[in-house]
Coordinates of C-alpha atoms and ligand atoms in Angstrom, one line a residue:
M1 CA 113.6 106.5 116.5
N2 CA 116.4 104.1 115.5
I3 CA 115.7 101.8 112.7
L4 CA 117.9 98.8 112.1
V5 CA 117.8 97.9 108.3
I6 CA 118.8 94.3 107.6
N7 CA 119.6 93.0 104.1
C8 CA 120.2 89.3 104.5
G9 CA 121.8 87.6 101.5
S10 CA 123.2 84.2 101.1
S11 CA 126.8 85.1 101.9
S12 CA 126.4 88.1 104.1
I13 CA 124.2 90.2 106.4
K14 CA 124.4 93.9 105.6
Y15 CA 123.0 96.3 108.1
Q16 CA 122.6 100.0 108.8
L17 CA 121.4 101.6 112.0
V18 CA 119.6 104.8 111.0
N19 CA 118.3 107.5 113.2
S20 CA 115.1 108.9 111.8
E21 CA 115.5 112.4 113.0
R22 CA 118.2 113.6 110.6
E23 CA 118.6 110.4 108.7
T24 CA 122.0 109.9 110.3
I25 CA 123.7 106.5 110.0
L26 CA 124.8 105.4 113.4
A27 CA 126.4 102.2 112.5
Q28 CA 126.8 100.1 109.3
D29 CA 128.6 96.9 108.4
A30 CA 128.4 93.7 106.5
I31 CA 129.0 90.4 108.4
E32 CA 130.2 87.5 106.4
L33 CA 128.2 84.3 106.9
T34 CA 130.2 81.1 106.9
T35 CA 129.4 77.5 108.0
D36 CA 130.4 78.6 111.6
V37 CA 128.6 81.9 111.5
G38 CA 125.0 81.5 110.6
P39 CA 122.4 84.4 110.7
A40 CA 121.5 83.9 114.4
L41 CA 125.2 84.3 115.4
A42 CA 125.7 87.2 112.9
L43 CA 122.6 88.9 114.4
A44 CA 124.0 88.5 118.0
Q45 CA 127.2 90.1 116.8
L46 CA 125.3 92.9 115.1
I47 CA 123.3 93.7 118.2
D48 CA 126.5 93.4 120.2
D49 CA 128.1 96.0 117.8
T50 CA 125.3 98.4 118.2
Q51 CA 124.8 97.9 121.9
N52 CA 125.2 101.6 122.8
E53 CA 122.2 102.5 120.7
T54 CA 118.6 101.4 121.2
I55 CA 116.8 99.7 118.3
D56 CA 113.2 100.8 118.0
V57 CA 112.2 98.9 114.8
V58 CA 113.7 96.5 112.3
G59 CA 113.2 97.1 108.5
H60 CA 114.0 93.9 106.4
R61 CA 114.8 94.0 102.7
V62 CA 112.8 91.4 100.9
V63 CA 113.3 91.0 97.1
H64 CA 110.2 89.4 95.8
G65 CA 106.7 90.4 97.2
G66 CA 104.9 89.5 94.0
D67 CA 101.6 91.2 93.6
A68 CA 100.9 90.6 97.3
F69 CA 102.5 93.8 98.6
R70 CA 102.3 97.4 97.3
D71 CA 103.8 98.9 100.4
A72 CA 105.9 98.0 103.5
V73 CA 104.2 95.7 105.9
L74 CA 104.3 94.6 109.5
I75 CA 105.6 91.0 109.5
N76 CA 103.3 88.4 110.9
A77 CA 102.8 84.8 110.2
E78 CA 100.7 85.5 107.2
V79 CA 103.3 87.8 105.8
V80 CA 106.0 85.2 106.3
A81 CA 103.8 82.7 104.5
Q82 CA 103.5 85.0 101.5
I83 CA 107.2 85.7 101.3
E84 CA 107.7 81.9 101.3
E85 CA 105.1 81.6 98.5
W86 CA 107.0 84.0 96.3
A87 CA 110.4 82.3 97.0
P88 CA 110.4 80.2 93.8
L89 CA 110.6 83.3 91.8
A90 CA 113.5 84.7 93.8
P91 CA 115.2 81.4 95.0
L92 CA 118.5 83.3 95.8
H93 CA 116.9 85.9 97.8
N94 CA 113.6 85.3 99.6
P95 CA 114.8 82.3 101.6
C96 CA 117.7 84.2 102.9
A97 CA 115.5 87.2 103.8
L98 CA 113.2 84.8 105.7
T99 CA 116.2 83.3 107.6
G100 CA 117.3 86.8 108.5
I101 CA 113.7 87.7 109.7
E102 CA 113.5 84.6 111.9
A103 CA 116.9 85.3 113.5
A104 CA 116.2 89.0 114.0
Q105 CA 112.7 88.3 115.5
T106 CA 114.3 85.9 117.9
A107 CA 117.1 88.3 118.9
L108 CA 114.7 91.4 119.0
P109 CA 111.3 89.9 120.0
K110 CA 109.8 93.0 121.5
I111 CA 110.0 95.4 118.6
P112 CA 108.1 95.6 115.3
H113 CA 109.7 93.9 112.3
I114 CA 108.7 95.4 108.9
A115 CA 109.3 93.9 105.4
V116 CA 110.1 96.4 102.5
F117 CA 109.9 94.8 99.1
D118 CA 112.1 95.5 96.0
T119 CA 109.0 94.9 93.9
A120 CA 106.6 97.2 95.7
F121 CA 107.6 100.4 93.9
H122 CA 106.6 98.8 90.6
A123 CA 103.1 97.8 91.8
T124 CA 102.0 100.8 89.9
L125 CA 103.1 99.4 86.4
P126 CA 100.2 99.7 84.0
R127 CA 98.7 96.5 82.5
R128 CA 100.3 97.2 79.2
A129 CA 103.8 97.1 80.9
S130 CA 103.1 94.4 83.2
H131 CA 101.8 91.7 80.9
Y132 CA 103.7 89.3 78.7
A133 CA 102.1 88.5 75.5
I134 CA 101.4 84.9 76.3
D135 CA 98.1 82.9 76.9
T136 CA 96.3 85.1 79.7
K137 CA 94.9 82.1 81.6
L138 CA 98.4 80.4 81.7
A139 CA 99.9 83.6 82.8
E140 CA 97.4 84.0 85.6
K141 CA 97.8 80.3 86.6
H142 CA 101.5 80.7 87.0
R143 CA 101.5 84.3 88.1
I144 CA 103.7 85.1 85.1
R145 CA 103.8 88.9 84.8
R146 CA 106.5 91.6 85.1
Y147 CA 107.0 92.5 88.7
G148 CA 110.3 94.6 88.4
F149 CA 113.1 94.9 91.1
H150 CA 115.4 97.4 92.5
G151 CA 112.3 99.5 93.5
T152 CA 113.8 101.0 96.6
S153 CA 116.8 102.3 94.6
H154 CA 114.8 103.7 91.8
Q155 CA 112.4 105.4 94.1
F156 CA 115.3 106.8 96.2
V157 CA 117.2 108.3 93.3
A158 CA 114.1 109.6 91.6
L159 CA 113.3 111.5 94.9
E160 CA 116.8 112.8 95.2
A161 CA 116.8 114.0 91.6
A162 CA 113.5 115.8 92.1
R163 CA 114.9 117.5 95.2
Y164 CA 118.1 118.5 93.3
L165 CA 116.1 119.9 90.5
G166 CA 113.8 121.8 92.8
R167 CA 110.7 120.4 91.2
P168 CA 107.9 118.3 92.7
I169 CA 108.3 114.7 91.7
N170 CA 104.7 114.5 90.5
E171 CA 105.6 116.9 87.6
L172 CA 108.5 114.9 86.4
R173 CA 109.2 112.1 83.8
L174 CA 112.4 110.5 84.9
I175 CA 114.5 107.6 83.6
T176 CA 116.5 106.0 86.4
L177 CA 119.3 103.6 85.6
H178 CA 120.3 101.4 88.4
L179 CA 123.7 100.0 87.1
G180 CA 125.4 97.8 89.6
N181 CA 126.2 94.1 89.5
G182 CA 122.5 93.7 88.8
A183 CA 121.1 96.4 86.5
S184 CA 117.8 97.8 85.7
A185 CA 116.1 100.9 84.1
C186 CA 112.9 102.4 85.2
A187 CA 110.5 105.0 83.8
V188 CA 109.3 107.1 86.8
E189 CA 106.3 109.1 85.7
M190 CA 105.0 111.6 88.2
G191 CA 106.6 109.6 91.1
S192 CA 105.4 106.3 90.0
S193 CA 107.0 103.4 88.2
T194 CA 105.4 102.9 84.7
E195 CA 108.0 100.7 83.1
T196 CA 110.9 98.8 84.2
S197 CA 113.4 96.5 82.5
M198 CA 113.4 93.5 85.0
G199 CA 110.4 91.3 84.7
M200 CA 109.1 88.2 86.5
T201 CA 112.5 87.7 87.7
P202 CA 115.6 89.9 87.8
L203 CA 116.9 88.1 84.6
E204 CA 115.1 90.3 82.1
G205 CA 116.3 93.6 80.6
L206 CA 119.8 95.2 80.8
V207 CA 123.0 93.3 80.4
M208 CA 124.3 92.7 84.0
G209 CA 127.4 91.5 85.7
S210 CA 126.6 87.9 85.1
R211 CA 123.0 87.9 83.9
S212 CA 122.1 88.0 80.2
G213 CA 119.2 90.4 80.3
D214 CA 116.9 90.2 77.3
I215 CA 117.4 87.3 75.0
D216 CA 115.3 85.7 72.3
A217 CA 113.3 82.9 74.1
G218 CA 114.2 80.8 71.0
I219 CA 117.7 80.6 72.4
I220 CA 116.5 78.7 75.4
F221 CA 114.9 76.0 73.3
K222 CA 118.1 75.8 71.2
L223 CA 120.4 75.5 74.3
L224 CA 118.0 73.0 76.0
R225 CA 118.1 70.8 72.9
D226 CA 121.7 71.1 71.9
E227 CA 123.9 72.2 74.7
V228 CA 122.8 71.8 78.4
N229 CA 121.3 68.8 80.0
D230 CA 118.6 70.4 82.2
V231 CA 116.8 73.5 83.2
D232 CA 119.0 74.1 86.3
A233 CA 122.1 74.2 84.2
L234 CA 120.5 76.7 81.9
D235 CA 119.3 78.8 84.8
D236 CA 123.0 78.8 85.9
L237 CA 124.2 79.7 82.6
L238 CA 121.9 82.7 82.0
N239 CA 122.0 84.0 85.7
L240 CA 125.7 83.3 86.6
R241 CA 127.7 83.0 83.5
S242 CA 126.3 85.5 81.0
G243 CA 126.1 89.3 80.9
L244 CA 129.5 91.1 81.1
K245 CA 131.2 87.9 82.4
G246 CA 130.0 85.8 79.6
L247 CA 130.6 88.4 76.9
S248 CA 134.1 89.4 78.1
G249 CA 135.1 85.9 79.2
L250 CA 137.0 87.8 82.0
S251 CA 134.9 89.1 84.9
N252 CA 131.6 90.6 85.9
D253 CA 133.5 93.6 87.2
V254 CA 133.5 96.7 85.0
R255 CA 136.8 97.8 86.5
E256 CA 138.6 94.8 85.2
I257 CA 136.8 94.8 81.8
E258 CA 137.7 98.5 81.3
A259 CA 141.3 97.9 82.1
A260 CA 141.4 94.9 79.6
A261 CA 139.5 97.0 77.0
A262 CA 142.0 99.8 77.3
S263 CA 144.8 97.3 76.5
G264 CA 143.0 96.1 73.4
H265 CA 141.1 93.0 74.6
D266 CA 138.4 92.6 72.0
E267 CA 135.8 90.7 74.0
A268 CA 136.1 93.3 76.8
R269 CA 135.4 96.1 74.3
L270 CA 132.5 94.2 72.8
S271 CA 131.0 93.6 76.3
I272 CA 131.2 97.3 77.1
A273 CA 129.6 98.2 73.8
V274 CA 126.7 95.7 74.2
F275 CA 126.2 96.9 77.8
A276 CA 126.0 100.6 76.8
H277 CA 124.0 100.0 73.6
R278 CA 121.3 98.0 75.6
I279 CA 120.9 100.9 78.1
K280 CA 120.7 103.4 75.3
K281 CA 118.0 101.4 73.7
Y282 CA 116.0 101.4 76.9
I283 CA 116.5 105.3 77.4
G284 CA 114.9 105.8 73.9
A285 CA 112.1 103.4 74.6
Y286 CA 111.2 104.9 78.0
A287 CA 111.3 108.5 76.6
A288 CA 108.8 107.2 74.0
T289 CA 106.5 105.4 76.5
M290 CA 106.5 108.6 78.8
G291 CA 106.1 110.9 75.9
G292 CA 109.2 112.7 76.8
V293 CA 111.8 112.8 79.6
D294 CA 112.8 115.5 82.0
A295 CA 116.0 114.0 83.4
V296 CA 118.1 110.8 83.2
I297 CA 119.6 109.5 86.5
L298 CA 122.5 107.0 86.8
T299 CA 123.2 105.1 89.9
G300 CA 124.7 101.8 91.3
G301 CA 128.4 100.9 91.4
I302 CA 128.8 101.4 87.7
G303 CA 126.5 104.4 87.2
E304 CA 128.2 106.2 90.2
N305 CA 131.7 105.4 89.2
S306 CA 132.4 104.6 85.5
A307 CA 132.7 108.0 83.6
N308 CA 133.6 105.9 80.5
L309 CA 130.3 104.0 80.5
R310 CA 128.2 107.1 81.4
Q311 CA 129.7 108.8 78.4
R312 CA 129.1 105.8 76.0
I313 CA 125.5 105.5 77.3
L314 CA 124.6 109.1 76.9
Q315 CA 126.5 110.1 73.7
R316 CA 124.4 110.9 70.7
L317 CA 121.3 111.5 72.7
E318 CA 121.3 115.2 71.8
F319 CA 118.1 114.6 69.9
L320 CA 116.5 113.9 73.3
G321 CA 118.0 117.2 74.7
I322 CA 120.9 115.5 76.6
Q323 CA 124.2 117.2 76.1
V324 CA 126.9 115.7 78.2
D325 CA 129.5 118.0 79.7
E326 CA 132.6 115.7 79.4
D327 CA 134.6 117.6 82.0
N328 CA 131.6 117.4 84.6
N329 CA 131.3 113.7 83.7
Q330 CA 134.9 112.9 84.3
H331 CA 134.9 114.7 87.6
A332 CA 131.5 113.6 89.0
E333 CA 131.9 112.3 92.5
V334 CA 129.0 111.4 94.7
D335 CA 128.8 110.1 98.3
H336 CA 126.2 110.0 101.1
Q337 CA 126.8 113.6 101.8
N338 CA 127.0 115.0 98.2
K339 CA 124.5 112.7 96.7
V340 CA 123.9 114.3 93.3
A341 CA 126.3 115.5 90.5
C342 CA 125.0 116.9 87.2
I343 CA 127.0 115.7 84.1
T344 CA 125.3 117.7 81.4
T345 CA 126.0 121.3 80.2
E346 CA 124.1 124.2 81.3
N347 CA 122.3 124.4 78.1
S348 CA 121.3 120.8 78.1
R349 CA 117.5 120.7 78.0
V350 CA 117.4 117.4 79.8
P351 CA 119.9 117.1 82.6
A352 CA 121.7 113.8 83.4
L353 CA 122.4 113.3 87.0
V354 CA 124.7 110.9 88.9
V355 CA 123.0 110.0 92.2
K356 CA 124.4 108.1 95.0
T357 CA 121.8 105.5 95.8
N358 CA 121.0 104.4 99.4
E359 CA 118.6 101.5 99.5
E360 CA 119.0 101.1 103.2
L361 CA 118.0 104.6 103.9
M362 CA 114.9 104.2 101.6
I363 CA 114.0 101.0 103.5
A364 CA 114.5 102.9 106.8
R365 CA 112.2 105.6 105.5
Q366 CA 109.5 103.2 104.5
T367 CA 109.8 101.4 107.8
I368 CA 109.3 104.6 109.8
G369 CA 106.7 105.6 107.4
L370 CA 104.7 102.5 108.3
I371 CA 105.1 102.9 112.0
R372 CA 103.9 106.6 111.7
Q373 CA 100.9 105.5 109.7
Q374 CA 100.0 102.9 112.3
A375 CA 100.4 105.5 115.1
R376 CA 98.1 107.9 113.0
L377 CA 95.7 105.1 112.5
K378 CA 95.5 104.7 116.3
T379 CA 95.1 108.5 116.8
D380 CA 92.6 108.6 114.0
L381 CA 90.3 106.3 115.9
S382 CA 90.5 108.3 119.1
I383 CA 87.5 110.3 120.1
P384 CA 87.7 113.4 122.3
I385 CA 85.7 113.1 125.6
A386 CA 83.3 115.6 127.0
V387 CA 81.9 115.0 130.5
S388 CA 78.5 116.6 130.7
A389 CA 77.6 118.0 134.1
R390 CA 73.8 118.2 134.7
H391 CA 72.2 120.8 132.5
L392 CA 69.0 121.9 130.9
H393 CA 67.5 123.1 127.6
L394 CA 64.4 125.3 127.7
D395 CA 61.7 126.3 125.3
K396 CA 60.9 130.0 124.9
H397 CA 57.7 129.9 127.0
T398 CA 59.3 128.1 130.1
F399 CA 62.3 130.4 129.9
A400 CA 60.0 133.4 130.0
L401 CA 58.2 132.0 133.1
L402 CA 61.5 131.4 134.9
F403 CA 63.5 134.5 133.9
G404 CA 60.8 137.1 132.9
D405 CA 59.1 138.1 129.7
D406 CA 61.8 140.4 128.4
A407 CA 64.7 138.1 129.3
E408 CA 67.1 136.6 126.7
P409 CA 69.6 133.7 127.4
T410 CA 72.9 135.4 128.1
H411 CA 76.1 134.0 126.6
H412 CA 78.6 132.6 129.2
A413 CA 80.9 130.4 127.2
D414 CA 80.9 128.5 123.8
L415 CA 80.6 124.8 123.9
S416 CA 82.5 122.5 121.7
Q417 CA 79.5 121.7 119.4
P418 CA 79.1 124.6 116.9
G419 CA 76.5 127.1 117.8
Q420 CA 75.9 125.7 121.3
F421 CA 76.8 127.8 124.3
A422 CA 76.6 127.7 128.1
C423 CA 74.3 130.5 129.5
K424 CA 74.8 132.7 132.6
E425 CA 71.2 131.6 133.7
K426 CA 70.8 128.8 136.2
V427 CA 67.8 127.2 137.8
T428 CA 67.0 125.0 140.7
L429 CA 65.5 121.5 140.2
I430 CA 63.1 120.6 142.9
G431 CA 62.2 117.0 143.2
P432 CA 60.0 115.1 145.8
R433 CA 63.0 114.3 148.0
D434 CA 65.5 117.2 147.6
S435 CA 66.5 120.1 145.3
I436 CA 69.7 120.7 143.2
E437 CA 70.6 124.3 142.8
G438 CA 72.7 126.0 140.1
V439 CA 71.8 123.8 137.1
R440 CA 73.0 125.7 134.1
L441 CA 70.9 126.5 131.0
L442 CA 72.5 125.7 127.6
G443 CA 71.6 127.8 124.6
P444 CA 70.1 128.4 122.2
L445 CA 66.5 128.0 123.2
R446 CA 64.8 124.8 121.9
S447 CA 61.3 123.7 120.9
K448 CA 61.1 121.3 123.9
N449 CA 62.3 121.4 127.5
Q450 CA 64.9 118.8 128.3
I451 CA 66.6 118.4 131.7
E452 CA 69.6 116.0 131.7
V453 CA 70.8 114.6 135.0
S454 CA 72.8 111.6 136.1
R455 CA 71.6 108.6 138.1
S456 CA 73.0 109.9 141.3
D457 CA 71.1 113.2 140.7
E458 CA 67.9 111.2 140.2
Y459 CA 68.6 109.5 143.6
L460 CA 69.0 112.9 145.2
L461 CA 65.9 114.4 143.6
G462 CA 63.8 111.3 144.3
V463 CA 62.8 110.6 140.7
D464 CA 63.2 107.8 138.3
A465 CA 64.0 109.3 134.9
P466 CA 64.4 107.1 131.8
V467 CA 67.7 106.8 130.0
R468 CA 66.9 108.6 126.8
D469 CA 68.5 109.8 123.5
S470 CA 68.6 113.5 123.5
G471 CA 65.4 115.0 121.9
R472 CA 63.2 112.1 123.0
V473 CA 61.4 113.5 126.0
K474 CA 57.9 112.2 125.5
G475 CA 56.8 110.3 128.6
S476 CA 59.9 111.2 130.5
A477 CA 59.9 112.1 134.2
P478 CA 58.2 115.2 135.7
I479 CA 60.2 117.9 137.5
T480 CA 59.7 121.4 139.0
L481 CA 62.0 124.2 137.9
K482 CA 62.6 127.3 139.9
G483 CA 64.1 130.5 138.4
P484 CA 64.4 134.1 139.6
K485 CA 61.1 135.1 138.3
G486 CA 58.9 132.1 139.1
S487 CA 58.6 128.3 139.2
V488 CA 57.2 125.8 136.6
R489 CA 56.0 122.3 137.1
L490 CA 56.8 120.2 134.0
N491 CA 54.9 117.0 133.4
E492 CA 57.8 115.6 131.4
G493 CA 61.3 116.6 130.3
L494 CA 63.6 115.0 132.8
I495 CA 65.9 112.4 131.3
C496 CA 69.2 110.6 132.1
A497 CA 71.0 111.2 128.8
R498 CA 72.2 108.3 127.0
R499 CA 75.9 108.2 126.2
H500 CA 76.5 109.2 122.7
I501 CA 79.0 110.3 120.2
H502 CA 78.6 113.5 118.0
M503 CA 80.0 112.9 114.7
H504 CA 80.4 114.8 111.5
P505 CA 79.4 112.8 108.4
D506 CA 83.2 112.7 107.5
D507 CA 83.9 111.1 110.9
A508 CA 81.1 108.7 110.5
E509 CA 82.6 107.6 107.0
R510 CA 86.0 107.2 108.7
F511 CA 84.6 105.0 111.4
G512 CA 82.3 103.1 109.0
V513 CA 79.2 103.9 111.0
Q514 CA 75.8 105.5 110.5
N515 CA 73.5 107.8 112.4
K516 CA 71.7 105.8 115.2
D517 CA 74.3 102.9 115.1
E518 CA 75.1 101.5 118.6
V519 CA 78.9 101.2 119.1
E520 CA 81.5 100.1 121.6
V521 CA 84.2 102.5 122.7
A522 CA 87.2 101.6 124.8
I523 CA 88.9 103.8 127.3
T524 CA 92.6 103.3 127.3
G525 CA 95.6 104.8 129.0
G526 CA 93.8 105.8 132.1
P527 CA 93.7 104.2 135.6
R528 CA 90.9 101.9 134.5
D529 CA 90.7 100.3 131.1
L530 CA 87.1 99.5 130.2
I531 CA 84.8 99.5 127.3
F532 CA 81.5 101.4 127.0
C533 CA 78.8 99.5 125.2
D534 CA 75.5 100.8 123.9
V535 CA 77.0 104.1 122.7
L536 CA 74.7 105.9 120.3
V537 CA 76.1 107.5 117.3
R538 CA 74.6 110.8 116.2
V539 CA 75.6 112.2 112.8
S540 CA 74.9 115.6 111.6
H541 CA 76.9 118.2 109.6
G542 CA 76.6 120.6 112.6
Y543 CA 78.5 118.2 114.9
Q544 CA 82.0 118.0 115.8
L545 CA 83.5 114.6 116.9
E546 CA 83.1 114.2 120.7
M547 CA 81.7 111.5 123.0
H548 CA 79.4 112.8 125.7
I549 CA 79.3 110.9 129.0
D550 CA 77.8 112.1 132.3
T551 CA 79.6 112.6 135.5
D552 CA 78.7 109.2 137.0
E553 CA 80.2 107.5 133.9
A554 CA 83.3 109.6 134.1
N555 CA 83.7 108.9 137.8
A556 CA 83.3 105.2 137.1
A557 CA 86.1 105.3 134.6
E558 CA 88.1 107.5 136.8
L559 CA 88.5 110.1 134.1
D560 CA 89.5 113.4 135.3
K561 CA 91.3 116.3 133.7
S562 CA 94.8 115.2 134.6
S563 CA 94.3 111.6 133.3
N564 CA 95.8 110.7 129.9
A565 CA 93.0 108.4 129.1
E566 CA 91.5 108.4 125.7
L567 CA 88.6 106.9 124.1
V568 CA 89.2 104.6 121.1
Y569 CA 86.5 103.4 118.8
V570 CA 86.2 99.6 118.9
G571 CA 83.5 98.7 116.5
I572 CA 79.7 98.4 115.9
Q573 CA 78.0 96.6 118.8
G574 CA 77.9 92.9 118.3
R575 CA 80.4 92.8 115.6
T576 CA 84.0 91.7 115.8
A577 CA 86.3 94.4 116.8
L578 CA 87.7 96.2 113.7
L579 CA 91.2 96.8 114.9
K580 CA 93.7 94.2 114.2
N581 CA 96.5 96.6 114.7
L582 CA 95.5 98.2 117.9
K583 CA 97.6 96.4 120.5
T584 CA 96.7 98.8 123.3
L585 CA 92.9 97.7 123.4
P586 CA 91.9 96.4 126.7
S587 CA 90.5 93.0 126.8
G588 CA 87.1 94.4 128.0
D589 CA 85.3 94.2 131.3
Ligands
AMP1 P1 126.8 97.5 93.0 O1 126.2 96.1 92.7 O2 125.9 98.6 92.9 O3 127.6 97.5 94.2 O4 128.0 97.6 91.8 C1 129.0 96.8 91.8 C2 129.7 96.9 90.4 O5 130.0 98.3 90.2 C3 131.0 96.3 90.3 O6 130.9 94.9 90.0 C4 131.7 97.0 89.2 O7 131.3 96.5 88.0 C5 131.1 98.5 89.3 N1 132.1 99.4 89.9 C6 132.4 99.7 91.2 N2 133.4 100.6 91.3 C7 133.7 101.0 90.0 C8 134.6 101.9 89.5 N3 135.4 102.7 90.1 N4 134.7 102.0 88.1 C9 133.9 101.2 87.3 N5 133.0 100.3 87.8 C10 132.9 100.1 89.1

C-alpha cells in the first residue's frame, strides 16, 4: 500500500509518499503556500508530482486531538468537528490541518483519509502527570490539563532505540528528548508516555526556538499589568519572541547562536546554558518519576546535529550511569538509513542515543495500522459457511434395526464440529410420494432420531416437516427408514433444520450475542448479496464457529465452492446493524 502523509502548516504543505511493504519513501517534498498557491493548488501539484504512483490512503498530521483521540482515526464529519473544537488550543496548527484535510479529500475523494494526532501518544499520561494543581471543576470546565505534543516523534525514536538496544520496549524506561525548533521531553515507560514537558499547549516545558517553556505564572500577571496591552500581545511574546530567540536577542537557530557564542557573545552563551540546564533538569526529574532510566534519546534538528549541546546536556550525569564518549559524540551522524548512533562509552551503564526522527513514517505506520485493523474487524465478523446436505442422526435402537445388532457406526470423515463425523452407513428415506436413497448417517449415535431434509426433499417425499432447531423433534413429521438389515417406521423425527450458527462462547462474546439469540447474517462478495434473517445462535464450548444452511438456501444464495462469497454478521434481529465501518454490507433484500 502507498500512504500519502500530509503535514499541512500555515506556510507550507510537507508530504511523504511511503510504501508500506519496506517502508520506502517514494516521494517527499514541501510545497510553499503563498497567496497564489493555496492548499487546493498545492495538493493538485503534489498529486501531479506523484502521478506515477498510486495513492491508497492519506494520513494527515493533526497537532491537537485533546482527550478525544487516543489513536489514529478515520476522518468523517464528526472527527472534523472534533478537530475544530480543539482548534482554540492549537490555533496555529489545527485550522491548517483542517484546510489540508478538506483539500485532500476533494482531490482524492475515493480513498480513506486518516488523522494522526500529536497528542495521542500522551493519552496514557497518569492523572498525577496530566493534572495542573488548580481548581478541579474549573479545569474540567475549560478542559485545562496536560495533553503533551510531539507524540509521533517520541514514539518513533523510543521504538527505534528499543530496536537498537535489542530489548522489548515494554521492559524499558526511556527519556526521549525531541529538540527542534519546538522542544519537548518525554518519559516513555514500558512503551507508554507517562510524563512529558509540553502541557495544555506546546508552550510549557523546555526552552524552545522562540517559546519560553516553563515560567512562573506570576510573570504573566506582571507583564499584563506593566508591559503589554492585551493577551494576544503576551501570547505573541511568549510563543514567538522568547526562548533562544528572546534570550540571545539574535535568532531561534542554534547554528547562529553557537557561532555567536564561540566569538564571545554573552547572551548567546547564556541562552545555550539555560537551554541545556532546563533539559538536564527534566532528565533528572524523569529518571526520578520512572524510578530509573535505561537509555536517553536525543532527536530533532538540535538533538541530531549539535554535538556541543548534547555534551552540555549530558555532562555530569555520571551519577545516573551516563558516560559520554566525546569522540563518538563529535562524530555521531544519523540519517534515514543509519538511524541510531550511540554517544556513550562501552562501560556506560545507561546508553545515550542519537536517533533520526521520522514523524511522517510514524504517521504512515499508524495510518496503515488503522487500515489493517479495520480489515481485521471485517474479517473478524465473517463466519465460515457449511452447507448441510440431507442427513440423519440415529439412536442406538434404530441403528441396530437398520444395520444389525452387532453393527457400529463406521467412520467415514471428520466433520468440522469437534467430535462429529460422517459415517459410511447410508439409509433410504421412504415417503408417501417417493424415496430418497443414500442419505448419510452422522455420528456419534444420539438419544433421539433426527432426520434433516430440505424443503425440496420434503416435496419429493410428499411430507410436510416443520422447520425446527436441531434437537427439538417432538411432534415432528413421520418417516420410514430402510437400511440393509431392515426398515423402521418412525412416528416423528423428520425436520427441516433451521439455519443456525454454531459458536464457541469466545465467538459469542466477540459478536455480542447469547445462546438462542436470533440474528441477521449478510452474504457478501458472491453473485447475490442478501441477508439471512431468523438465524439461530447456538453456543457451546464444544462448537466451532460455523453457519449451517441447507442446500436449498445455498442454491438460493448461489453459493458454491468456487464462489468468494462470505457470511458477515450483521446484528441481532430487530436491532440496528452494529457495523458502522462495514462499507461492503449489502442494502438487504
Ligand atoms: P527541527 O524543528 O527539528 O527541524 O529543528 C530545527 C532546528 O534545529 C534549527 O532551528 C536549529 O536550531 C537546529 N539545527 C539544525 N541543524 C543544526 C546543526 N547542524 N547544528 C546545530 N543546530 C542545528
